[in-house]
mmCIF file of C-alpha atoms in Angstrom:
data_model
loop_
_atom_site.group_PDB
_atom_site.id
_atom_site.type_symbol
_atom_site.label_atom_id
_atom_site.label_comp_id
_atom_site.label_asym_id
_atom_site.label_seq_id
_atom_site.Cartn_x
_atom_site.Cartn_y
_atom_site.Cartn_z
ATOM 1 C CA MET A 1 0.000 0.000 0.000
ATOM 2 C CA GLN A 2 2.815 2.350 0.873
ATOM 3 C CA ARG A 3 4.474 1.519 -2.471
ATOM 4 C CA ARG A 4 1.261 2.381 -4.347
ATOM 5 C CA GLN A 5 0.902 5.670 -2.463
ATOM 6 C CA PHE A 6 4.520 6.517 -3.261
ATOM 7 C CA ILE A 7 4.006 5.850 -6.982
ATOM 8 C CA GLN A 8 0.829 7.964 -7.025
ATOM 9 C CA ALA A 9 2.595 10.800 -5.233
ATOM 10 C CA ALA A 10 5.539 10.620 -7.595
ATOM 11 C CA GLY A 11 3.178 10.664 -10.577
ATOM 12 C CA ALA A 12 1.367 13.692 -9.223
ATOM 13 C CA ALA A 13 4.675 15.469 -8.680
ATOM 14 C CA ALA A 14 5.739 14.708 -12.252
ATOM 15 C CA LEU A 15 2.477 16.077 -13.622
ATOM 16 C CA GLY A 16 2.894 19.147 -11.468
ATOM 17 C CA ALA A 17 6.370 19.679 -12.856
ATOM 18 C CA LEU A 18 5.046 19.414 -16.394
ATOM 19 C CA ALA A 19 2.214 21.847 -15.699
ATOM 20 C CA GLY A 20 4.617 24.058 -13.772
ATOM 21 C CA PRO A 21 3.816 27.709 -14.395
ATOM 22 C CA ALA A 22 0.125 27.056 -15.033
ATOM 23 C CA LEU A 23 -0.301 25.492 -11.578
ATOM 24 C CA ALA A 24 1.840 28.197 -10.060
ATOM 25 C CA GLY A 25 -0.594 30.861 -11.247
ATOM 26 C CA ALA A 26 1.349 32.063 -14.290
ATOM 27 C CA ALA A 27 -0.524 34.198 -16.801
ATOM 28 C CA PRO A 28 -2.209 32.152 -19.544
ATOM 29 C CA ALA A 29 -0.999 32.357 -23.116
ATOM 30 C CA VAL A 30 -2.078 35.462 -24.981
ATOM 31 C CA ARG A 31 -4.359 34.522 -27.859
ATOM 32 C CA ILE A 32 -3.124 36.845 -30.562
ATOM 33 C CA THR A 33 -4.196 37.148 -34.180
ATOM 34 C CA LEU A 34 -2.170 35.221 -36.748
ATOM 35 C CA PRO A 35 -2.181 37.187 -40.025
ATOM 36 C CA SER A 36 -2.355 34.936 -43.054
ATOM 37 C CA PRO A 37 0.441 34.593 -45.638
ATOM 38 C CA GLY A 38 0.191 37.391 -48.167
ATOM 39 C CA SER A 39 0.053 40.073 -45.484
ATOM 40 C CA ALA A 40 2.904 42.026 -43.916
ATOM 41 C CA GLY A 41 1.865 40.861 -40.448
ATOM 42 C CA SER A 42 2.522 37.233 -41.363
ATOM 43 C CA ALA A 43 6.214 37.982 -40.820
ATOM 44 C CA TRP A 44 5.795 38.451 -37.066
ATOM 45 C CA ARG A 45 5.568 34.879 -35.881
ATOM 46 C CA ALA A 46 8.248 33.683 -38.286
ATOM 47 C CA LEU A 47 10.730 36.380 -37.256
ATOM 48 C CA ILE A 48 10.009 36.103 -33.542
ATOM 49 C CA GLU A 49 10.652 32.376 -33.612
ATOM 50 C CA ARG A 50 13.599 32.516 -36.025
ATOM 51 C CA HIS A 51 15.466 35.162 -34.027
ATOM 52 C CA GLY A 52 14.344 34.139 -30.550
ATOM 53 C CA LEU A 53 12.901 37.576 -29.872
ATOM 54 C CA ASN A 54 10.481 36.500 -27.151
ATOM 55 C CA THR A 55 12.971 36.312 -24.302
ATOM 56 C CA ASP A 56 10.368 36.694 -21.548
ATOM 57 C CA PRO A 57 9.321 33.244 -20.284
ATOM 58 C CA SER A 58 6.200 34.781 -18.739
ATOM 59 C CA LEU A 59 4.916 35.930 -22.143
ATOM 60 C CA SER A 60 3.417 32.949 -23.927
ATOM 61 C CA LEU A 61 1.761 33.472 -27.308
ATOM 62 C CA ASN A 62 -1.019 31.379 -28.795
ATOM 63 C CA TRP A 63 -1.292 32.455 -32.434
ATOM 64 C CA VAL A 64 -4.913 32.233 -33.573
ATOM 65 C CA THR A 65 -6.019 32.405 -37.189
ATOM 66 C CA ALA A 66 -8.301 35.409 -37.254
ATOM 67 C CA ASP A 67 -10.581 36.634 -39.996
ATOM 68 C CA PRO A 68 -10.397 40.467 -40.103
ATOM 69 C CA GLY A 69 -14.134 40.550 -40.763
ATOM 70 C CA LYS A 70 -14.810 38.510 -37.627
ATOM 71 C CA MET A 71 -12.113 39.905 -35.343
ATOM 72 C CA GLN A 72 -14.537 42.017 -33.303
ATOM 73 C CA VAL A 73 -16.676 38.933 -32.692
ATOM 74 C CA GLN A 74 -13.616 36.900 -31.723
ATOM 75 C CA LEU A 75 -12.452 39.592 -29.298
ATOM 76 C CA SER A 76 -15.918 39.996 -27.801
ATOM 77 C CA ALA A 77 -16.424 36.242 -27.501
ATOM 78 C CA GLY A 78 -13.076 35.813 -25.769
ATOM 79 C CA SER A 79 -11.651 33.436 -28.379
ATOM 80 C CA LEU A 80 -9.056 36.112 -29.170
ATOM 81 C CA ASP A 81 -7.318 38.419 -26.681
ATOM 82 C CA VAL A 82 -5.385 40.648 -29.066
ATOM 83 C CA GLY A 83 -6.106 41.568 -32.668
ATOM 84 C CA VAL A 84 -5.205 44.438 -34.980
ATOM 85 C CA PHE A 85 -7.414 47.335 -36.006
ATOM 86 C CA GLY A 86 -7.101 50.579 -37.909
ATOM 87 C CA ALA A 87 -8.435 53.933 -36.777
ATOM 88 C CA VAL A 88 -11.327 54.161 -39.231
ATOM 89 C CA GLY A 89 -12.661 50.671 -38.663
ATOM 90 C CA LEU A 90 -12.330 51.042 -34.910
ATOM 91 C CA ALA A 91 -14.054 54.430 -34.950
ATOM 92 C CA THR A 92 -16.997 52.809 -36.726
ATOM 93 C CA LEU A 93 -17.208 50.171 -34.014
ATOM 94 C CA ALA A 94 -16.776 52.727 -31.227
ATOM 95 C CA ASN A 95 -19.772 54.663 -32.526
ATOM 96 C CA ARG A 96 -21.774 51.451 -32.185
ATOM 97 C CA GLY A 97 -20.763 50.975 -28.564
ATOM 98 C CA SER A 98 -17.642 48.808 -28.886
ATOM 99 C CA ASP A 99 -14.976 49.326 -26.234
ATOM 100 C CA ILE A 100 -12.049 47.900 -28.191
ATOM 101 C CA VAL A 101 -8.931 50.057 -27.855
ATOM 102 C CA LEU A 102 -5.576 50.311 -29.599
ATOM 103 C CA PHE A 103 -2.635 49.865 -27.233
ATOM 104 C CA GLY A 104 0.494 49.442 -29.359
ATOM 105 C CA PRO A 105 2.015 49.690 -32.839
ATOM 106 C CA ALA A 106 1.576 47.063 -35.544
ATOM 107 C CA LEU A 107 1.886 48.266 -39.145
ATOM 108 C CA ASN A 108 2.306 51.578 -40.923
ATOM 109 C CA ASN A 109 0.316 52.270 -44.068
ATOM 110 C CA HIS A 110 1.869 50.388 -46.976
ATOM 111 C CA GLY A 111 -0.845 50.790 -49.591
ATOM 112 C CA ARG A 112 0.351 51.322 -53.172
ATOM 113 C CA TRP A 113 -1.199 52.670 -56.350
ATOM 114 C CA LEU A 114 -0.083 50.504 -59.281
ATOM 115 C CA VAL A 115 -0.598 50.666 -63.042
ATOM 116 C CA ARG A 116 0.618 48.326 -65.763
ATOM 117 C CA GLY A 117 4.087 48.873 -67.109
ATOM 118 C CA ASP A 118 2.849 50.258 -70.428
ATOM 119 C CA SER A 119 0.236 52.526 -68.832
ATOM 120 C CA PRO A 120 0.277 56.255 -69.698
ATOM 121 C CA PHE A 121 -0.766 57.169 -66.135
ATOM 122 C CA ARG A 122 1.952 58.691 -63.959
ATOM 123 C CA LYS A 123 0.142 59.931 -60.856
ATOM 124 C CA PRO A 124 -3.188 59.395 -59.082
ATOM 125 C CA ALA A 125 -4.706 62.544 -60.613
ATOM 126 C CA ASP A 126 -4.261 60.974 -64.060
ATOM 127 C CA LEU A 127 -6.807 58.329 -63.079
ATOM 128 C CA LEU A 128 -9.772 60.676 -62.741
ATOM 129 C CA GLY A 129 -12.665 59.100 -64.581
ATOM 130 C CA LYS A 130 -10.853 55.766 -64.813
ATOM 131 C CA THR A 131 -11.428 52.420 -63.071
ATOM 132 C CA ILE A 132 -9.515 51.212 -60.018
ATOM 133 C CA ALA A 133 -9.744 47.887 -58.200
ATOM 134 C CA THR A 134 -9.130 47.675 -54.483
ATOM 135 C CA THR A 135 -10.215 45.871 -51.331
ATOM 136 C CA ASP A 136 -13.619 45.837 -49.660
ATOM 137 C CA GLU A 137 -15.214 49.228 -49.091
ATOM 138 C CA SER A 138 -15.094 48.764 -45.317
ATOM 139 C CA SER A 139 -11.433 47.690 -45.274
ATOM 140 C CA GLU A 140 -8.822 49.879 -43.655
ATOM 141 C CA THR A 141 -6.762 49.673 -46.865
ATOM 142 C CA TYR A 142 -9.460 51.380 -48.905
ATOM 143 C CA GLN A 143 -10.688 53.761 -46.218
ATOM 144 C CA GLN A 144 -7.231 55.156 -45.546
ATOM 145 C CA ALA A 145 -6.474 55.379 -49.265
ATOM 146 C CA ARG A 146 -9.685 57.360 -49.632
ATOM 147 C CA ILE A 147 -8.773 59.655 -46.745
ATOM 148 C CA ALA A 148 -5.305 60.336 -48.116
ATOM 149 C CA ALA A 149 -6.620 60.929 -51.644
ATOM 150 C CA SER A 150 -9.164 63.407 -50.336
ATOM 151 C CA LEU A 151 -6.348 65.513 -48.935
ATOM 152 C CA ILE A 152 -5.018 66.085 -52.460
ATOM 153 C CA GLY A 153 -8.417 66.745 -53.980
ATOM 154 C CA ILE A 154 -9.383 63.279 -55.216
ATOM 155 C CA ASP A 155 -12.697 61.782 -54.105
ATOM 156 C CA LEU A 156 -12.507 58.037 -54.660
ATOM 157 C CA LYS A 157 -16.295 57.823 -54.357
ATOM 158 C CA LYS A 158 -16.950 60.351 -57.129
ATOM 159 C CA ASP A 159 -13.882 60.991 -59.264
ATOM 160 C CA VAL A 160 -13.035 57.412 -60.207
ATOM 161 C CA LYS A 161 -14.909 54.154 -60.614
ATOM 162 C CA VAL A 162 -13.861 51.802 -57.847
ATOM 163 C CA ILE A 163 -14.373 48.053 -57.998
ATOM 164 C CA HIS A 164 -14.172 46.358 -54.612
ATOM 165 C CA GLY A 165 -13.146 42.744 -54.272
ATOM 166 C CA SER A 166 -10.734 40.272 -52.782
ATOM 167 C CA PRO A 167 -7.011 40.839 -53.464
ATOM 168 C CA THR A 168 -6.989 37.762 -55.710
ATOM 169 C CA ALA A 169 -9.963 38.941 -57.760
ATOM 170 C CA ASN A 170 -8.558 42.466 -58.012
ATOM 171 C CA LEU A 171 -5.220 41.157 -59.218
ATOM 172 C CA ALA A 172 -6.943 39.106 -61.921
ATOM 173 C CA LEU A 173 -8.849 42.175 -63.121
ATOM 174 C CA PHE A 174 -5.652 44.201 -63.174
ATOM 175 C CA GLU A 175 -3.560 41.673 -65.051
ATOM 176 C CA ARG A 176 -6.322 41.138 -67.630
ATOM 177 C CA GLY A 177 -6.495 44.868 -68.248
ATOM 178 C CA ASP A 178 -10.088 45.176 -67.006
ATOM 179 C CA VAL A 179 -9.118 48.025 -64.658
ATOM 180 C CA ASP A 180 -6.676 50.886 -65.116
ATOM 181 C CA ALA A 181 -5.037 50.658 -61.702
ATOM 182 C CA ILE A 182 -5.043 48.777 -58.438
ATOM 183 C CA ILE A 183 -4.593 49.921 -54.835
ATOM 184 C CA THR A 184 -3.154 47.092 -52.791
ATOM 185 C CA LEU A 185 -0.917 46.263 -49.837
ATOM 186 C CA GLU A 186 2.410 44.536 -49.501
ATOM 187 C CA PRO A 187 3.693 41.992 -50.288
ATOM 188 C CA THR A 188 1.162 41.739 -53.127
ATOM 189 C CA ALA A 189 2.310 45.092 -54.499
ATOM 190 C CA THR A 190 5.918 43.916 -54.646
ATOM 191 C CA ARG A 191 4.913 40.713 -56.420
ATOM 192 C CA VAL A 192 3.035 42.743 -59.048
ATOM 193 C CA VAL A 193 5.911 45.193 -59.507
ATOM 194 C CA ALA A 194 8.283 42.277 -59.998
ATOM 195 C CA ARG A 195 6.052 41.118 -62.851
ATOM 196 C CA GLY A 196 6.353 44.468 -64.620
ATOM 197 C CA ALA A 197 3.742 46.738 -63.048
ATOM 198 C CA ARG A 198 4.672 50.327 -62.208
ATOM 199 C CA GLU A 199 4.050 52.066 -58.913
ATOM 200 C CA ILE A 200 2.745 55.625 -59.202
ATOM 201 C CA ALA A 201 2.108 56.445 -55.530
ATOM 202 C CA ARG A 202 2.265 55.283 -51.944
ATOM 203 C CA VAL A 203 -0.708 56.102 -49.726
ATOM 204 C CA ALA A 204 1.766 57.028 -46.982
ATOM 205 C CA ASP A 205 3.528 59.535 -49.243
ATOM 206 C CA ILE A 206 0.238 61.150 -50.257
ATOM 207 C CA TRP A 207 -0.602 61.526 -46.571
ATOM 208 C CA LYS A 208 2.788 62.993 -45.684
ATOM 209 C CA GLN A 209 2.797 65.457 -48.557
ATOM 210 C CA ALA A 210 -0.695 66.668 -47.660
ATOM 211 C CA THR A 211 -0.110 66.957 -43.905
ATOM 212 C CA GLY A 212 3.537 67.961 -43.770
ATOM 213 C CA GLN A 213 4.354 65.007 -41.537
ATOM 214 C CA HIS A 214 7.599 63.083 -41.916
ATOM 215 C CA GLU A 215 6.621 59.613 -40.697
ATOM 216 C CA ASP A 216 4.470 57.066 -42.523
ATOM 217 C CA PRO A 217 0.993 57.067 -40.923
ATOM 218 C CA ILE A 218 -0.118 54.098 -38.890
ATOM 219 C CA LEU A 219 -2.387 51.596 -40.627
ATOM 220 C CA LEU A 220 -3.008 49.058 -37.860
ATOM 221 C CA GLY A 221 -2.391 48.936 -34.137
ATOM 222 C CA LEU A 222 -2.576 46.166 -31.545
ATOM 223 C CA ALA A 223 -6.130 46.041 -30.230
ATOM 224 C CA ALA A 224 -8.001 44.475 -27.346
ATOM 225 C CA ASN A 225 -11.169 44.929 -25.369
ATOM 226 C CA ARG A 226 -10.585 47.600 -22.735
ATOM 227 C CA ALA A 227 -11.526 45.123 -19.994
ATOM 228 C CA TRP A 228 -8.780 42.731 -21.132
ATOM 229 C CA TYR A 229 -6.274 45.570 -21.397
ATOM 230 C CA GLU A 230 -7.072 46.918 -17.930
ATOM 231 C CA ALA A 231 -6.801 43.447 -16.406
ATOM 232 C CA ASN A 232 -3.569 42.611 -18.241
ATOM 233 C CA ARG A 233 -1.599 45.857 -18.436
ATOM 234 C CA ALA A 234 1.734 44.201 -17.645
ATOM 235 C CA THR A 235 1.181 41.523 -20.292
ATOM 236 C CA ALA A 236 0.065 44.151 -22.799
ATOM 237 C CA ALA A 237 3.236 46.153 -22.142
ATOM 238 C CA LYS A 238 5.363 43.054 -22.747
ATOM 239 C CA LEU A 239 3.510 42.372 -25.977
ATOM 240 C CA VAL A 240 4.060 45.948 -27.165
ATOM 241 C CA ALA A 241 7.765 45.621 -26.383
ATOM 242 C CA LEU A 242 7.927 42.351 -28.327
ATOM 243 C CA LEU A 243 6.234 43.850 -31.398
ATOM 244 C CA GLN A 244 8.585 46.806 -31.204
ATOM 245 C CA ARG A 245 11.532 44.399 -31.110
ATOM 246 C CA VAL A 246 10.421 42.397 -34.132
ATOM 247 C CA ASN A 247 9.389 45.472 -36.111
ATOM 248 C CA GLY A 248 12.601 47.207 -35.089
ATOM 249 C CA LEU A 249 14.588 44.231 -36.354
ATOM 250 C CA VAL A 250 13.008 44.580 -39.790
ATOM 251 C CA ARG A 251 13.643 48.314 -39.844
ATOM 252 C CA ARG A 252 17.326 47.861 -38.878
ATOM 253 C CA GLU A 253 17.938 44.696 -40.892
ATOM 254 C CA PRO A 254 15.506 44.645 -43.829
ATOM 255 C CA ALA A 255 17.354 41.662 -45.315
ATOM 256 C CA SER A 256 15.884 39.559 -42.493
ATOM 257 C CA LEU A 257 12.747 39.362 -44.662
ATOM 258 C CA LEU A 258 14.583 37.350 -47.314
ATOM 259 C CA ALA A 259 14.808 34.245 -45.145
ATOM 260 C CA ILE A 260 11.053 34.176 -44.539
ATOM 261 C CA ALA A 261 9.832 35.195 -48.013
ATOM 262 C CA SER A 262 7.891 31.953 -48.417
ATOM 263 C CA GLN A 263 6.216 32.407 -45.060
ATOM 264 C CA ILE A 264 4.771 35.758 -46.078
ATOM 265 C CA GLY A 265 3.322 34.368 -49.270
ATOM 266 C CA LEU A 266 6.001 34.445 -51.973
ATOM 267 C CA LYS A 267 6.514 31.391 -54.146
ATOM 268 C CA PRO A 268 9.969 29.803 -54.578
ATOM 269 C CA ASP A 269 10.302 31.067 -58.142
ATOM 270 C CA GLU A 270 9.502 34.686 -57.210
ATOM 271 C CA THR A 271 13.141 35.535 -56.641
ATOM 272 C CA LYS A 272 12.848 39.007 -58.150
ATOM 273 C CA ALA A 273 9.994 39.894 -55.820
ATOM 274 C CA ALA A 274 11.901 38.482 -52.847
ATOM 275 C CA GLY A 275 14.866 40.666 -53.716
ATOM 276 C CA LEU A 276 12.636 43.740 -53.633
ATOM 277 C CA LEU A 277 11.113 42.983 -50.223
ATOM 278 C CA PRO A 278 13.796 44.558 -48.002
ATOM 279 C CA SER A 279 13.583 48.004 -49.582
ATOM 280 C CA ARG A 280 9.831 48.021 -50.136
ATOM 281 C CA LEU A 281 8.373 46.272 -47.119
ATOM 282 C CA ALA A 282 10.563 47.350 -44.194
ATOM 283 C CA PRO A 283 8.886 50.781 -43.683
ATOM 284 C CA ALA A 284 5.576 49.021 -43.043
ATOM 285 C CA TYR A 285 6.684 47.799 -39.613
ATOM 286 C CA ALA A 286 5.731 50.334 -36.963
ATOM 287 C CA THR A 287 7.771 50.887 -33.809
ATOM 288 C CA ARG A 288 6.452 54.141 -32.348
ATOM 289 C CA TRP A 289 3.564 54.460 -29.922
ATOM 290 C CA ASP A 290 3.524 58.027 -28.686
ATOM 291 C CA GLU A 291 1.806 61.383 -29.045
ATOM 292 C CA SER A 292 2.874 61.735 -32.678
ATOM 293 C CA VAL A 293 1.093 58.464 -33.538
ATOM 294 C CA PHE A 294 -1.978 59.477 -31.545
ATOM 295 C CA ALA A 295 -2.137 62.759 -33.479
ATOM 296 C CA VAL A 296 -2.193 60.784 -36.737
ATOM 297 C CA ILE A 297 -4.992 58.544 -35.455
ATOM 298 C CA ASP A 298 -7.019 61.584 -34.417
ATOM 299 C CA LYS A 299 -6.450 63.186 -37.825
ATOM 300 C CA GLN A 300 -7.490 60.031 -39.669
ATOM 301 C CA VAL A 301 -10.730 59.896 -37.680
ATOM 302 C CA GLU A 302 -11.369 63.607 -38.152
ATOM 303 C CA VAL A 303 -11.013 63.402 -41.932
ATOM 304 C CA ALA A 304 -13.084 60.208 -42.045
ATOM 305 C CA ALA A 305 -15.927 62.032 -40.278
ATOM 306 C CA LYS A 306 -15.703 64.978 -42.688
ATOM 307 C CA LEU A 307 -15.868 62.608 -45.652
ATOM 308 C CA GLY A 308 -18.835 60.769 -44.211
ATOM 309 C CA VAL A 309 -16.855 57.541 -43.956
ATOM 310 C CA ILE A 310 -17.941 57.423 -40.301
ATOM 311 C CA ASP A 311 -21.019 59.038 -38.761
ATOM 312 C CA ARG A 312 -19.088 61.162 -36.306
ATOM 313 C CA VAL A 313 -15.864 61.402 -34.341
ATOM 314 C CA PRO A 314 -16.212 58.975 -31.397
ATOM 315 C CA SER A 315 -16.721 60.552 -27.994
ATOM 316 C CA ARG A 316 -13.789 58.583 -26.566
ATOM 317 C CA LYS A 317 -10.177 58.196 -27.612
ATOM 318 C CA LEU A 318 -9.455 55.030 -29.541
ATOM 319 C CA TYR A 319 -6.040 54.405 -27.972
ATOM 320 C CA VAL A 320 -4.440 53.800 -24.587
ATOM 321 C CA GLY A 321 -0.908 53.375 -23.333
ATOM 322 C CA ALA A 322 2.264 55.471 -23.472
ATOM 323 C CA GLY A 323 0.625 58.079 -21.315
ATOM 324 C CA ALA A 324 -2.656 58.200 -23.271
ATOM 325 C CA ALA A 325 -5.826 58.298 -21.231
#
């Protein structure tokens, strides 16, 4: 009997050792959105793991495949702790009562205006009256492109014909010649340029030229329900620091993208596109989360309200952290 009790006790001790931190009250893994290949954010997990950037044993990440169209539901349902949102989309939700907040940097705007290599168009203004393909009308990619264009006198709702669709469908329309231009994100834009398309504008450059700012505007920030953020401030701060490390790595060492080209959606034979990634994609990775970023978010929301993209400027700020209330 004593032998049996000893074996049971030893087994329980072994299980306890395996469970370890969980039984000791360690914070559970953060369920964070896993961007799909073909998006700039898909580089995060690959780079973090490849370079061992998560050096904090108390910060455990559970990468969850998240549909951008369902992210609010996933956050609200508790199946996702941390997602990514842009200012315009979040403002829309805030006006409907959502309490999701931005708390750290994710990606700067990396939208591109592209035409075919033999196109006569040289700048966005040349496309007045023409046809452009881009993402869904409610997507942050389109909304921020519309905001930036409005600052230089182009109304994408009135001055051009816009066809909204999936990136794959838009690319097919573009390559068949059914549309005159495409507005798309990286790394798709780089893949198209490598095939002979010509870039005529960056959404970030249009924004900077119109506002006099020197930094690319934020496209997406880390987002969570305020209740989760308030209950997990220390974890949120560690997550922000981790994203700043991985994004900072790309900004300092753009060539780090070459080793993970396949993991962000490039095919093995797309060597030309892969070679273009370091110079074209690195600026997309945001590292700042301060008053200058908050001013950009406020400006994006202000212009969106003036354009009628959102009903009104939300009564609350959309961001927290780094001294923001």
